Amino acid sequence: MSVTVLVGTQWGDEGKGKIIDVLTRDIDMVVRFQGGNNAGHTVEIGDQKYVLHLIPSGIFRPGTVNIIGNGLVVDPISLQDEMEGLVKRGISVNGLQLSDKAHLILPYHRLMDAFKESQRAEGKKIGTTKRGIGPAYTDKADRCGIRALEMLDLAAFKERFTEYAEKYNQIFAAAGFETVDVAAEWPKLEAAAKYLQPYIKDTVLSVNMAAKAGKNILFEGAQGALLDVDHGTYPFVTSSNTTSGGACTGTGLSPRYIEEVYGVIKAYTTRVGEGPFQTELYGEEGESLRKAGNEYGATTGRPRRCGWFDAVASRYSCMVNGVNKLAITKVDVLDDLPELKICIAYEIDGKRYSEMPSDSKLLYKVTPIYETHPGWMTSTDNVCCWNDLPENARKYLQRLAELVDAEIGIVSVGPKREQTFEL
Ligand code: GDP
Ligand code: IMO
Ligand code: MG
């Protein structure tokens, strides 16, 4: 038996979907534990490319149980769409379970997300995915959320939805903002609820029974540690615990079971949305990395901001997550660069920092202190083992691992399943 948590260690989009798909070869159950359809996890199999938002990335392995845990916020219409989309492409969703305790994202949450962003002044905007994530978690914490189990009683669900939509509409109307058209939204929600009913389960039991039975379980993190609501670059974060601790609260499995924490780490750094980005590259330098890595958001299509590897931030992430194995992705993207930089410390107001400060205001003032490494200037797309990597690539990756204090477990040199090797 093994229970593994896999998390993103930067600002998301590290390649978690791809690595999970590879790891699920030997996995019985994959469980998402936080976030919602703000996530976009890409899996490429053969000539097919899939982008998953709520469905765990184990869905492509027949026989694997895939669970949307209690820690998520779930937009029922979006989930139905995603499931139908997969079924149309010949992927079975029979092994999917939706936690009865997961909270729902309803149309007023999406509007509230857009409304709040519109109210934030320039420089204070978060650049959310506008999927209603923050407002749905707000209602959960405020104890007025609607949970998936409430979709089992349609009359009561309609009543609750209408009641809350009217409350939200008062706020929107007072601000002259768009309101929820309850009559138009309800039929879509009702259809989604009916479609999802057979999948709603007590997943806390499912996960615990699988763990007791000695199954191999993988917890799939979304976003990344630097977007964690407690540990990330607050307030420029998402509204959930993206770090490994979230796997326990978000699924109902005790930390006693967790043996391994995989940290997925890009060989450089990207960020979508607003907020500090200590090693960001601007102009031509940033653009060429974006082009080489095809760095455009899998959910919103926004160009991702790109920069050098930040060992200060990543070491902090690995510590908070307890990462013991690294999956380093997108090594191939650096193939054509004659020189690579790694940020090993920050200078802020003339003072050197070797640990990441908690205050985002300070992070905006960082001058990165870099060490420079020679590139390898050879294609790594077809490399299939550690010893076949160019020597400079091995040295660069070893230096990353040393700086973040974890061992390399997997290296990824392209988006396809085959472009991966374990150490
Ligand atoms: P996630 O949110 O962490 O699952 O990552 P995304 O799917 O949002 O973004 C990662 C992108 O990089 C996707 O388009 C993947 O297909 C792609 N990708 C993953 N690993 C590699 C790799 O090693 N090399 C290259 N070139 N692309 C990769
Ligand atoms: P995956 O799982 C990258 C970012 C948004 C925004 C902030 C808050 O694909 O790695 P939210 O809509 O969550 O309230 O937005 O978080 N963000 C992500 N960035 N990858 C993601 O997911 C993200 N999910 C949210 O861009 O800055
Ligand atoms: Mg993504």
CSV table of C-alpha atoms and ligand atoms in Angstrom, one decimal:
chain,number,residue,atom,x,y,z
A,1,MET,CA,0.0,0.0,0.0
A,2,SER,CA,1.1,3.6,-0.6
A,3,VAL,CA,-0.5,6.9,0.1
A,4,THR,CA,1.2,9.7,-1.8
A,5,VAL,CA,0.4,13.4,-2.1
A,6,LEU,CA,1.3,15.3,-5.2
A,7,VAL,CA,1.4,19.1,-5.0
A,8,GLY,CA,2.5,22.0,-7.1
A,9,THR,CA,5.5,23.9,-5.5
A,10,GLN,CA,5.3,27.2,-7.4
A,11,TRP,CA,2.4,29.3,-8.6
A,12,GLY,CA,0.6,26.4,-10.4
A,13,ASP,CA,0.8,24.9,-13.9
A,14,GLU,CA,4.0,23.0,-13.0
A,15,GLY,CA,2.8,20.0,-15.0
A,16,LYS,CA,0.9,18.2,-12.2
A,17,GLY,CA,-1.6,16.7,-14.6
A,18,LYS,CA,1.0,15.1,-16.7
A,19,ILE,CA,3.0,13.7,-13.8
A,20,ILE,CA,-0.2,12.3,-12.2
A,21,ASP,CA,-1.1,10.6,-15.4
A,22,VAL,CA,2.3,8.9,-15.5
A,23,LEU,CA,2.2,7.9,-11.8
A,24,THR,CA,-1.3,6.5,-12.0
A,25,ARG,CA,0.1,3.4,-13.8
A,26,ASP,CA,0.4,1.8,-10.4
A,27,ILE,CA,-2.5,3.7,-8.6
A,28,ASP,CA,-5.9,2.4,-7.5
A,29,MET,CA,-7.5,5.7,-6.5
A,30,VAL,CA,-6.8,9.4,-7.4
A,31,VAL,CA,-8.3,12.0,-5.1
A,32,ARG,CA,-8.5,15.8,-5.6
A,33,PHE,CA,-8.6,17.6,-2.3
A,34,GLN,CA,-9.0,21.3,-2.9
A,35,GLY,CA,-9.7,24.1,-5.4
A,36,GLY,CA,-12.2,23.9,-8.1
A,37,ASN,CA,-12.4,24.5,-11.8
A,38,ASN,CA,-9.8,27.3,-11.5
A,39,ALA,CA,-7.4,24.4,-12.1
A,40,GLY,CA,-6.4,23.3,-15.6
A,41,HIS,CA,-4.4,20.1,-15.7
A,42,THR,CA,-3.2,19.0,-19.1
A,43,VAL,CA,-2.7,15.3,-20.0
A,44,GLU,CA,-1.4,14.3,-23.5
A,45,ILE,CA,-1.8,10.8,-24.5
A,46,GLY,CA,-0.7,9.8,-28.0
A,47,ASP,CA,-2.1,12.5,-30.3
A,48,GLN,CA,-4.9,13.5,-27.9
A,49,LYS,CA,-4.7,16.4,-25.5
A,50,TYR,CA,-7.1,16.7,-22.6
A,51,VAL,CA,-7.4,19.6,-20.1
A,52,LEU,CA,-9.1,18.6,-16.8
A,53,HIS,CA,-10.6,21.2,-14.5
A,54,LEU,CA,-12.4,19.2,-11.8
A,55,ILE,CA,-12.0,15.6,-12.8
A,56,PRO,CA,-8.8,13.9,-11.3
A,57,SER,CA,-6.1,13.1,-13.8
A,58,GLY,CA,-6.4,9.4,-13.1
A,59,ILE,CA,-9.5,9.2,-15.3
A,60,PHE,CA,-7.6,7.9,-18.3
A,61,ARG,CA,-6.6,4.7,-16.6
A,62,PRO,CA,-9.5,2.2,-16.7
A,63,GLY,CA,-10.2,0.7,-13.3
A,64,THR,CA,-8.9,3.7,-11.3
A,65,VAL,CA,-11.3,5.2,-8.9
A,66,ASN,CA,-11.3,9.0,-9.2
A,67,ILE,CA,-12.7,11.2,-6.4
A,68,ILE,CA,-13.6,14.8,-6.1
A,69,GLY,CA,-13.1,15.3,-2.4
A,70,ASN,CA,-14.9,17.2,0.2
A,71,GLY,CA,-12.4,20.0,0.1
A,72,LEU,CA,-13.3,21.2,-3.3
A,73,VAL,CA,-15.8,23.8,-4.5
A,74,VAL,CA,-17.7,22.3,-7.4
A,75,ASP,CA,-19.6,24.1,-10.2
A,76,PRO,CA,-22.2,21.5,-11.1
A,77,ILE,CA,-22.8,22.8,-14.6
A,78,SER,CA,-19.1,22.9,-15.3
A,79,LEU,CA,-18.6,19.4,-13.9
A,80,GLN,CA,-21.4,18.0,-16.1
A,81,ASP,CA,-19.9,19.7,-19.1
A,82,GLU,CA,-16.5,18.2,-18.3
A,83,MET,CA,-17.8,14.7,-17.8
A,84,GLU,CA,-19.9,14.8,-21.0
A,85,GLY,CA,-16.9,16.1,-22.9
A,86,LEU,CA,-14.8,13.1,-21.8
A,87,VAL,CA,-17.5,10.6,-22.5
A,88,LYS,CA,-17.9,12.1,-26.0
A,89,ARG,CA,-14.2,11.4,-26.5
A,90,GLY,CA,-14.6,7.8,-25.4
A,91,ILE,CA,-13.3,8.2,-21.8
A,92,SER,CA,-15.4,6.4,-19.2
A,93,VAL,CA,-16.4,8.4,-16.1
A,94,ASN,CA,-18.0,5.5,-14.3
A,95,GLY,CA,-15.3,5.4,-11.7
A,96,LEU,CA,-15.9,9.0,-10.6
A,97,GLN,CA,-17.2,9.9,-7.2
A,98,LEU,CA,-18.3,13.4,-6.0
A,99,SER,CA,-18.1,14.0,-2.3
A,100,ASP,CA,-21.5,14.7,-0.7
A,101,LYS,CA,-19.7,17.3,1.4
A,102,ALA,CA,-18.1,19.3,-1.4
A,103,HIS,CA,-19.5,22.8,-1.6
A,104,LEU,CA,-21.2,24.1,-4.7
A,105,ILE,CA,-20.2,27.0,-6.8
A,106,LEU,CA,-23.4,28.6,-7.9
A,107,PRO,CA,-24.0,31.4,-10.5
A,108,TYR,CA,-24.0,34.1,-7.9
A,109,HIS,CA,-20.5,33.1,-6.8
A,110,ARG,CA,-19.2,33.6,-10.3
A,111,LEU,CA,-20.8,37.0,-10.5
A,112,MET,CA,-19.5,37.9,-7.0
A,113,ASP,CA,-16.0,37.0,-8.1
A,114,ALA,CA,-16.3,39.3,-11.1
A,115,PHE,CA,-17.9,42.0,-9.0
A,116,LYS,CA,-15.2,41.9,-6.3
A,117,GLU,CA,-12.4,42.1,-8.9
A,118,SER,CA,-14.1,45.1,-10.6
A,119,GLN,CA,-14.2,46.8,-7.2
A,120,ARG,CA,-10.5,46.3,-6.5
A,121,ALA,CA,-8.2,49.2,-7.4
A,122,GLU,CA,-5.3,48.8,-9.9
A,123,GLY,CA,-2.5,47.1,-8.1
A,124,LYS,CA,-4.9,45.4,-5.7
A,125,LYS,CA,-6.5,43.1,-8.3
A,126,ILE,CA,-5.9,39.4,-7.8
A,127,GLY,CA,-6.5,38.4,-11.4
A,128,THR,CA,-8.7,35.5,-10.4
A,129,THR,CA,-10.0,32.9,-12.9
A,130,LYS,CA,-13.5,34.4,-12.3
A,131,ARG,CA,-14.8,30.9,-11.6
A,132,GLY,CA,-16.4,31.9,-8.3
A,133,ILE,CA,-13.8,30.1,-6.2
A,134,GLY,CA,-13.2,32.8,-3.5
A,135,PRO,CA,-16.9,33.5,-2.9
A,136,ALA,CA,-17.8,29.8,-2.7
A,137,TYR,CA,-15.1,29.2,-0.1
A,138,THR,CA,-16.3,32.4,1.7
A,139,ASP,CA,-19.8,31.0,2.0
A,140,LYS,CA,-18.4,27.6,3.2
A,141,ALA,CA,-16.5,29.4,6.0
A,142,ASP,CA,-19.5,31.6,6.7
A,143,ARG,CA,-21.6,28.5,7.1
A,144,CYS,CA,-24.1,29.3,4.4
A,145,GLY,CA,-22.7,27.2,1.6
A,146,ILE,CA,-24.8,24.6,-0.3
A,147,ARG,CA,-23.2,21.2,-0.4
A,148,ALA,CA,-23.4,18.5,-3.1
A,149,LEU,CA,-25.6,16.3,-1.0
A,150,GLU,CA,-28.3,19.0,-1.3
A,151,MET,CA,-28.6,18.2,-5.0
A,152,LEU,CA,-30.2,14.9,-4.0
A,153,ASP,CA,-33.5,16.7,-3.0
A,154,LEU,CA,-34.3,19.0,-6.0
A,155,ALA,CA,-37.2,20.8,-4.4
A,156,ALA,CA,-35.2,21.8,-1.3
A,157,PHE,CA,-32.2,22.6,-3.5
A,158,LYS,CA,-34.3,25.0,-5.7
A,159,GLU,CA,-35.6,26.7,-2.6
A,160,ARG,CA,-32.1,27.2,-1.1
A,161,PHE,CA,-30.6,28.4,-4.4
A,162,THR,CA,-33.4,30.9,-5.0
A,163,GLU,CA,-33.2,32.2,-1.4
A,164,TYR,CA,-29.4,32.8,-1.7
A,165,ALA,CA,-29.6,34.1,-5.3
A,166,GLU,CA,-32.1,36.7,-4.1
A,167,LYS,CA,-29.8,37.8,-1.2
A,168,TYR,CA,-26.9,38.2,-3.6
A,169,ASN,CA,-29.0,40.0,-6.1
A,170,GLN,CA,-29.8,42.7,-3.5
A,171,ILE,CA,-26.1,43.4,-3.2
A,172,PHE,CA,-25.5,43.4,-6.9
A,173,ALA,CA,-28.5,45.6,-7.6
A,174,ALA,CA,-27.5,48.1,-5.0
A,175,ALA,CA,-24.1,48.5,-6.7
A,176,GLY,CA,-25.7,48.6,-10.2
A,177,PHE,CA,-24.0,45.3,-11.1
A,178,GLU,CA,-25.5,42.5,-13.2
A,179,THR,CA,-27.8,40.2,-11.3
A,180,VAL,CA,-28.5,36.4,-11.4
A,181,ASP,CA,-31.5,35.5,-13.6
A,182,VAL,CA,-32.9,32.8,-11.3
A,183,ALA,CA,-35.5,31.6,-13.8
A,184,ALA,CA,-32.9,31.1,-16.5
A,185,GLU,CA,-30.3,29.5,-14.2
A,186,TRP,CA,-32.4,27.0,-12.4
A,187,PRO,CA,-33.2,24.7,-15.3
A,188,LYS,CA,-29.4,24.4,-16.0
A,189,LEU,CA,-28.7,23.6,-12.4
A,190,GLU,CA,-31.5,21.2,-12.1
A,191,ALA,CA,-30.3,19.3,-15.2
A,192,ALA,CA,-26.7,19.2,-13.8
A,193,ALA,CA,-28.0,18.0,-10.4
A,194,LYS,CA,-30.0,15.2,-12.0
A,195,TYR,CA,-26.9,14.2,-14.1
A,196,LEU,CA,-24.6,14.2,-11.0
A,197,GLN,CA,-26.9,12.5,-8.5
A,198,PRO,CA,-25.6,8.9,-9.2
A,199,TYR,CA,-22.0,10.1,-8.6
A,200,ILE,CA,-22.6,11.7,-5.2
A,201,LYS,CA,-21.1,9.5,-2.5
A,202,ASP,CA,-19.7,9.6,1.0
A,203,THR,CA,-16.2,9.8,-0.3
A,204,VAL,CA,-14.6,10.0,3.1
A,205,LEU,CA,-15.7,6.4,3.6
A,206,SER,CA,-14.5,5.4,0.1
A,207,VAL,CA,-11.0,6.9,0.8
A,208,ASN,CA,-10.7,5.4,4.3
A,209,MET,CA,-11.9,2.0,3.1
A,210,ALA,CA,-9.4,2.0,0.3
A,211,ALA,CA,-6.6,3.0,2.7
A,212,LYS,CA,-7.6,0.2,5.1
A,213,ALA,CA,-7.7,-2.3,2.3
A,214,GLY,CA,-4.1,-1.4,1.4
A,215,LYS,CA,-4.8,0.3,-2.0
A,216,ASN,CA,-2.4,2.7,-3.6
A,217,ILE,CA,-3.8,6.2,-3.3
A,218,LEU,CA,-2.6,9.4,-4.9
A,219,PHE,CA,-3.9,12.8,-3.8
A,220,GLU,CA,-3.9,15.3,-6.6
A,221,GLY,CA,-3.1,18.9,-5.6
A,222,ALA,CA,-4.3,21.8,-7.7
A,223,GLN,CA,-2.6,25.2,-8.0
A,224,GLY,CA,0.7,25.5,-6.1
A,225,ALA,CA,2.1,26.3,-2.6
A,226,LEU,CA,2.7,29.9,-3.4
A,227,LEU,CA,-1.0,30.3,-4.0
A,228,ASP,CA,-1.9,28.6,-0.7
A,229,VAL,CA,-4.3,30.8,1.3
A,230,ASP,CA,-2.1,30.5,4.4
A,231,HIS,CA,1.4,30.0,3.0
A,232,GLY,CA,1.3,31.7,-0.3
A,233,THR,CA,1.9,35.3,-1.4
A,234,TYR,CA,-1.2,36.6,0.4
A,235,PRO,CA,-3.5,38.3,-0.7
A,236,PHE,CA,-2.5,37.2,-4.2
A,237,VAL,CA,-3.5,33.6,-3.6
A,238,THR,CA,-6.4,31.3,-4.2
A,239,SER,CA,-8.8,30.5,-1.4
A,240,SER,CA,-7.8,27.0,-0.4
A,241,ASN,CA,-4.9,25.1,1.2
A,242,THR,CA,-3.0,23.9,-1.8
A,243,THR,CA,-0.2,22.4,0.3
A,244,SER,CA,0.1,18.8,1.4
A,245,GLY,CA,-1.7,19.4,4.7
A,246,GLY,CA,-4.8,20.2,2.7
A,247,ALA,CA,-4.9,16.5,1.5
A,248,CYS,CA,-6.1,15.4,5.0
A,249,THR,CA,-8.8,18.0,5.6
A,250,GLY,CA,-9.9,17.9,2.0
A,251,THR,CA,-10.5,14.1,1.9
A,252,GLY,CA,-11.0,13.0,5.5
A,253,LEU,CA,-8.0,10.7,5.6
A,254,SER,CA,-5.7,10.9,8.6
A,255,PRO,CA,-2.1,12.2,8.2
A,256,ARG,CA,-1.0,8.9,9.7
A,257,TYR,CA,-1.4,7.3,6.3
A,258,ILE,CA,0.7,9.7,4.2
A,259,GLU,CA,4.1,8.3,3.3
A,260,GLU,CA,5.3,10.3,0.4
A,261,VAL,CA,5.0,13.9,-0.9
A,262,TYR,CA,5.8,14.6,-4.5
A,263,GLY,CA,6.5,18.2,-5.4
A,264,VAL,CA,6.1,19.1,-9.0
A,265,ILE,CA,8.5,21.8,-9.9
A,266,LYS,CA,9.1,23.6,-13.2
A,267,ALA,CA,12.7,24.0,-14.2
A,268,TYR,CA,12.0,27.7,-14.3
A,269,THR,CA,9.1,29.8,-12.9
A,270,THR,CA,5.7,31.0,-14.2
A,271,ARG,CA,2.7,32.8,-12.7
A,272,VAL,CA,-0.7,33.6,-14.1
A,273,GLY,CA,-2.7,36.6,-12.6
A,274,GLU,CA,-1.5,39.4,-10.4
A,275,GLY,CA,0.9,39.4,-7.4
A,276,PRO,CA,4.6,39.6,-6.8
A,277,PHE,CA,6.9,37.5,-8.9
A,278,GLN,CA,10.5,37.9,-7.7
A,279,THR,CA,12.3,36.5,-10.7
A,280,GLU,CA,10.0,37.7,-13.4
A,281,LEU,CA,11.6,38.4,-16.8
A,282,TYR,CA,10.2,41.2,-18.9
A,283,GLY,CA,10.4,42.1,-22.6
A,284,GLU,CA,12.2,39.8,-25.0
A,285,GLU,CA,13.6,37.5,-22.3
A,286,GLY,CA,10.2,36.8,-20.8
A,287,GLU,CA,8.6,36.4,-24.2
A,288,SER,CA,11.1,33.9,-25.5
A,289,LEU,CA,10.7,31.7,-22.4
A,290,ARG,CA,6.9,32.0,-22.8
A,291,LYS,CA,7.2,30.9,-26.5
A,292,ALA,CA,9.6,28.1,-25.8
A,293,GLY,CA,7.4,26.7,-23.0
A,294,ASN,CA,4.1,27.6,-24.7
A,295,GLU,CA,3.1,29.3,-21.5
A,296,TYR,CA,-0.6,30.2,-21.8
A,297,GLY,CA,-3.1,29.4,-19.1
A,298,ALA,CA,-4.9,26.0,-19.6
A,299,THR,CA,-8.1,27.5,-18.0
A,300,THR,CA,-8.2,31.1,-19.0
A,301,GLY,CA,-5.8,31.2,-22.0
A,302,ARG,CA,-4.0,34.2,-20.4
A,303,PRO,CA,-0.3,34.5,-21.2
A,304,ARG,CA,1.7,33.2,-18.2
A,305,ARG,CA,4.4,35.5,-16.7
A,306,CYS,CA,7.8,33.8,-16.9
A,307,GLY,CA,11.0,34.0,-15.0
A,308,TRP,CA,14.1,32.2,-13.7
A,309,PHE,CA,14.0,29.4,-11.2
A,310,ASP,CA,13.5,30.9,-7.7
A,311,ALA,CA,15.2,28.6,-5.2
A,312,VAL,CA,14.3,30.8,-2.2
A,313,ALA,CA,10.5,30.5,-2.9
A,314,SER,CA,10.8,26.8,-3.9
A,315,ARG,CA,12.8,25.8,-0.9
A,316,TYR,CA,10.1,27.4,1.3
A,317,SER,CA,7.4,25.5,-0.6
A,318,CYS,CA,9.2,22.2,-0.3
A,319,MET,CA,9.6,22.8,3.4
A,320,VAL,CA,5.9,23.6,4.0
A,321,ASN,CA,4.8,20.6,1.9
A,322,GLY,CA,7.4,18.2,3.3
A,323,VAL,CA,8.3,17.3,-0.2
A,324,ASN,CA,10.6,14.3,-0.3
A,325,LYS,CA,10.6,13.7,-4.0
A,326,LEU,CA,10.7,16.1,-6.9
A,327,ALA,CA,9.2,15.8,-10.3
A,328,ILE,CA,11.1,18.4,-12.4
A,329,THR,CA,9.2,19.3,-15.5
A,330,LYS,CA,9.8,21.3,-18.7
A,331,VAL,CA,13.6,20.7,-18.8
A,332,ASP,CA,13.4,20.6,-22.6
A,333,VAL,CA,12.1,24.2,-22.6
A,334,LEU,CA,15.6,25.4,-21.5
A,335,ASP,CA,17.4,23.4,-24.3
A,336,ASP,CA,18.3,26.4,-26.4
A,337,LEU,CA,19.5,28.8,-23.7
A,338,PRO,CA,23.2,29.4,-23.5
A,339,GLU,CA,23.0,30.5,-19.9
A,340,LEU,CA,20.6,29.8,-17.0
A,341,LYS,CA,20.1,31.7,-13.8
A,342,ILE,CA,18.9,30.4,-10.4
A,343,CYS,CA,17.9,32.9,-7.7
A,344,ILE,CA,19.6,31.9,-4.5
A,345,ALA,CA,18.7,34.8,-2.3
A,346,TYR,CA,16.9,38.2,-2.3
A,347,GLU,CA,18.1,41.7,-1.8
A,348,ILE,CA,15.4,43.9,-0.3
A,349,ASP,CA,16.2,47.5,0.7
A,350,GLY,CA,19.9,46.7,0.7
A,351,LYS,CA,19.4,43.7,3.0
A,352,ARG,CA,20.1,40.1,2.0
A,353,TYR,CA,17.3,37.5,2.6
A,354,SER,CA,17.9,33.8,2.3
A,355,GLU,CA,14.3,32.9,3.4
A,356,MET,CA,11.1,34.1,1.8
A,357,PRO,CA,9.5,37.0,3.7
A,358,SER,CA,5.8,36.7,4.6
A,359,ASP,CA,4.9,40.2,3.5
A,360,SER,CA,4.0,40.5,-0.2
A,361,LYS,CA,4.8,44.2,-0.1
A,362,LEU,CA,8.5,43.2,0.5
A,363,LEU,CA,8.4,40.6,-2.3
A,364,TYR,CA,7.6,43.4,-4.8
A,365,LYS,CA,10.9,45.0,-3.9
A,366,VAL,CA,13.1,42.0,-4.4
A,367,THR,CA,16.3,42.3,-6.4
A,368,PRO,CA,17.2,38.6,-7.1
A,369,ILE,CA,20.7,37.4,-6.3
A,370,TYR,CA,21.5,34.9,-9.1
A,371,GLU,CA,24.0,32.3,-9.7
A,372,THR,CA,24.7,31.5,-13.4
A,373,HIS,CA,24.9,28.1,-15.0
A,374,PRO,CA,26.0,27.2,-18.5
A,375,GLY,CA,23.2,25.8,-20.7
A,376,TRP,CA,23.4,22.5,-22.6
A,377,MET,CA,22.3,23.7,-26.1
A,378,THR,CA,21.2,20.2,-27.1
A,379,SER,CA,17.7,18.8,-27.5
A,380,THR,CA,16.5,16.7,-24.5
A,381,ASP,CA,13.1,15.8,-26.0
A,382,ASN,CA,14.0,12.2,-26.6
A,383,VAL,CA,16.1,11.6,-23.5
A,384,CYS,CA,14.8,8.6,-21.6
A,385,CYS,CA,17.2,8.2,-18.7
A,386,TRP,CA,19.2,10.3,-16.3
A,387,ASN,CA,22.6,9.3,-17.7
A,388,ASP,CA,21.6,10.4,-21.2
A,389,LEU,CA,20.9,13.9,-20.2
A,390,PRO,CA,23.6,16.4,-21.2
A,391,GLU,CA,26.1,16.9,-18.3
A,392,ASN,CA,25.2,20.5,-17.8
A,393,ALA,CA,21.5,19.6,-17.6
A,394,ARG,CA,22.3,17.0,-14.9
A,395,LYS,CA,24.3,19.6,-13.0
A,396,TYR,CA,21.6,22.2,-13.3
A,397,LEU,CA,18.9,19.8,-12.0
A,398,GLN,CA,21.1,18.5,-9.2
A,399,ARG,CA,21.7,22.1,-8.1
A,400,LEU,CA,18.0,22.8,-8.0
A,401,ALA,CA,17.4,19.7,-5.9
A,402,GLU,CA,20.2,20.6,-3.6
A,403,LEU,CA,18.9,24.1,-3.1
A,404,VAL,CA,15.3,23.1,-2.3
A,405,ASP,CA,16.5,20.2,-0.2
A,406,ALA,CA,14.7,17.3,-1.8
A,407,GLU,CA,15.6,14.3,-4.0
A,408,ILE,CA,14.8,14.1,-7.7
A,409,GLY,CA,12.3,11.3,-8.4
A,410,ILE,CA,11.1,12.1,-11.9
A,411,VAL,CA,12.3,14.2,-14.8
A,412,SER,CA,10.0,15.4,-17.6
A,413,VAL,CA,11.3,16.5,-21.0
A,414,GLY,CA,8.1,17.0,-22.9
A,415,PRO,CA,4.3,17.0,-22.6
A,416,LYS,CA,3.8,13.3,-23.5
A,417,ARG,CA,3.6,10.3,-21.2
A,418,GLU,CA,6.8,8.8,-22.8
A,419,GLN,CA,8.8,12.0,-22.2
A,420,THR,CA,9.3,11.1,-18.6
A,421,PHE,CA,11.8,9.1,-16.6
A,422,GLU,CA,12.1,8.0,-13.0
A,423,LEU,CA,15.4,8.0,-11.2
B,1,GDP,P1,-0.8,21.7,-14.2
B,1,GDP,O1,-1.9,22.7,-13.9
B,1,GDP,O2,0.3,21.7,-13.1
B,1,GDP,O3,-1.4,20.3,-14.4
B,1,GDP,O4,-0.1,22.2,-15.5
B,1,GDP,P2,-0.8,22.7,-16.9
B,1,GDP,O5,-1.4,21.6,-17.6
B,1,GDP,O6,-1.6,23.9,-16.6
B,1,GDP,O7,0.5,23.3,-17.6
B,1,GDP,C1,1.6,22.5,-17.9
B,1,GDP,C2,1.8,22.6,-19.5
B,1,GDP,O8,3.1,22.1,-19.8
B,1,GDP,C3,0.8,21.7,-20.2
B,1,GDP,O9,0.6,22.3,-21.5
B,1,GDP,C4,1.6,20.4,-20.4
B,1,GDP,O10,1.2,19.6,-21.5
B,1,GDP,C5,3.0,20.9,-20.6
B,1,GDP,N1,4.1,20.0,-20.1
B,1,GDP,C6,4.1,19.2,-19.0
B,1,GDP,N2,5.3,18.7,-18.8
B,1,GDP,C7,6.1,19.2,-19.8
B,1,GDP,C8,7.5,19.0,-20.2
B,1,GDP,O11,8.2,18.4,-19.5
B,1,GDP,N3,7.9,19.7,-21.3
B,1,GDP,C9,7.1,20.5,-22.0
B,1,GDP,N4,7.6,21.1,-23.1
B,1,GDP,N5,5.8,20.7,-21.7
B,1,GDP,C10,5.3,20.0,-20.6
B,2,IMO,P1,-3.5,24.7,-11.7
B,2,IMO,O1,-4.2,23.6,-10.8
B,2,IMO,C1,-2.2,28.8,-12.0
B,2,IMO,C2,-4.4,31.8,-9.8
B,2,IMO,C3,-5.2,32.8,-10.6
B,2,IMO,C4,-5.1,34.0,-9.6
B,2,IMO,C5,-5.2,33.4,-8.2
B,2,IMO,C6,-6.6,33.4,-7.6
B,2,IMO,O2,-3.8,24.5,-13.1
B,2,IMO,O3,-2.1,24.8,-11.4
B,2,IMO,P2,-8.8,32.0,-8.1
B,2,IMO,O4,-9.7,31.9,-9.4
B,2,IMO,O5,-8.3,30.7,-7.7
B,2,IMO,O6,-9.5,32.8,-7.0
B,2,IMO,O7,-7.6,32.9,-8.6
B,2,IMO,O8,-4.8,32.0,-8.4
B,2,IMO,N1,-4.7,30.4,-10.1
B,2,IMO,C7,-3.9,29.6,-10.8
B,2,IMO,N2,-2.8,29.9,-11.4
B,2,IMO,N3,-2.7,27.5,-12.0
B,2,IMO,C8,-3.8,27.3,-11.4
B,2,IMO,O9,-4.3,26.0,-11.2
B,2,IMO,C9,-4.6,28.3,-10.8
B,2,IMO,N4,-5.7,28.4,-10.1
B,2,IMO,C10,-5.8,29.7,-9.7
B,2,IMO,O10,-4.6,33.1,-11.8
B,2,IMO,O11,-3.9,34.6,-9.7
B,3,MG,MG,-2.8,24.4,-14.9
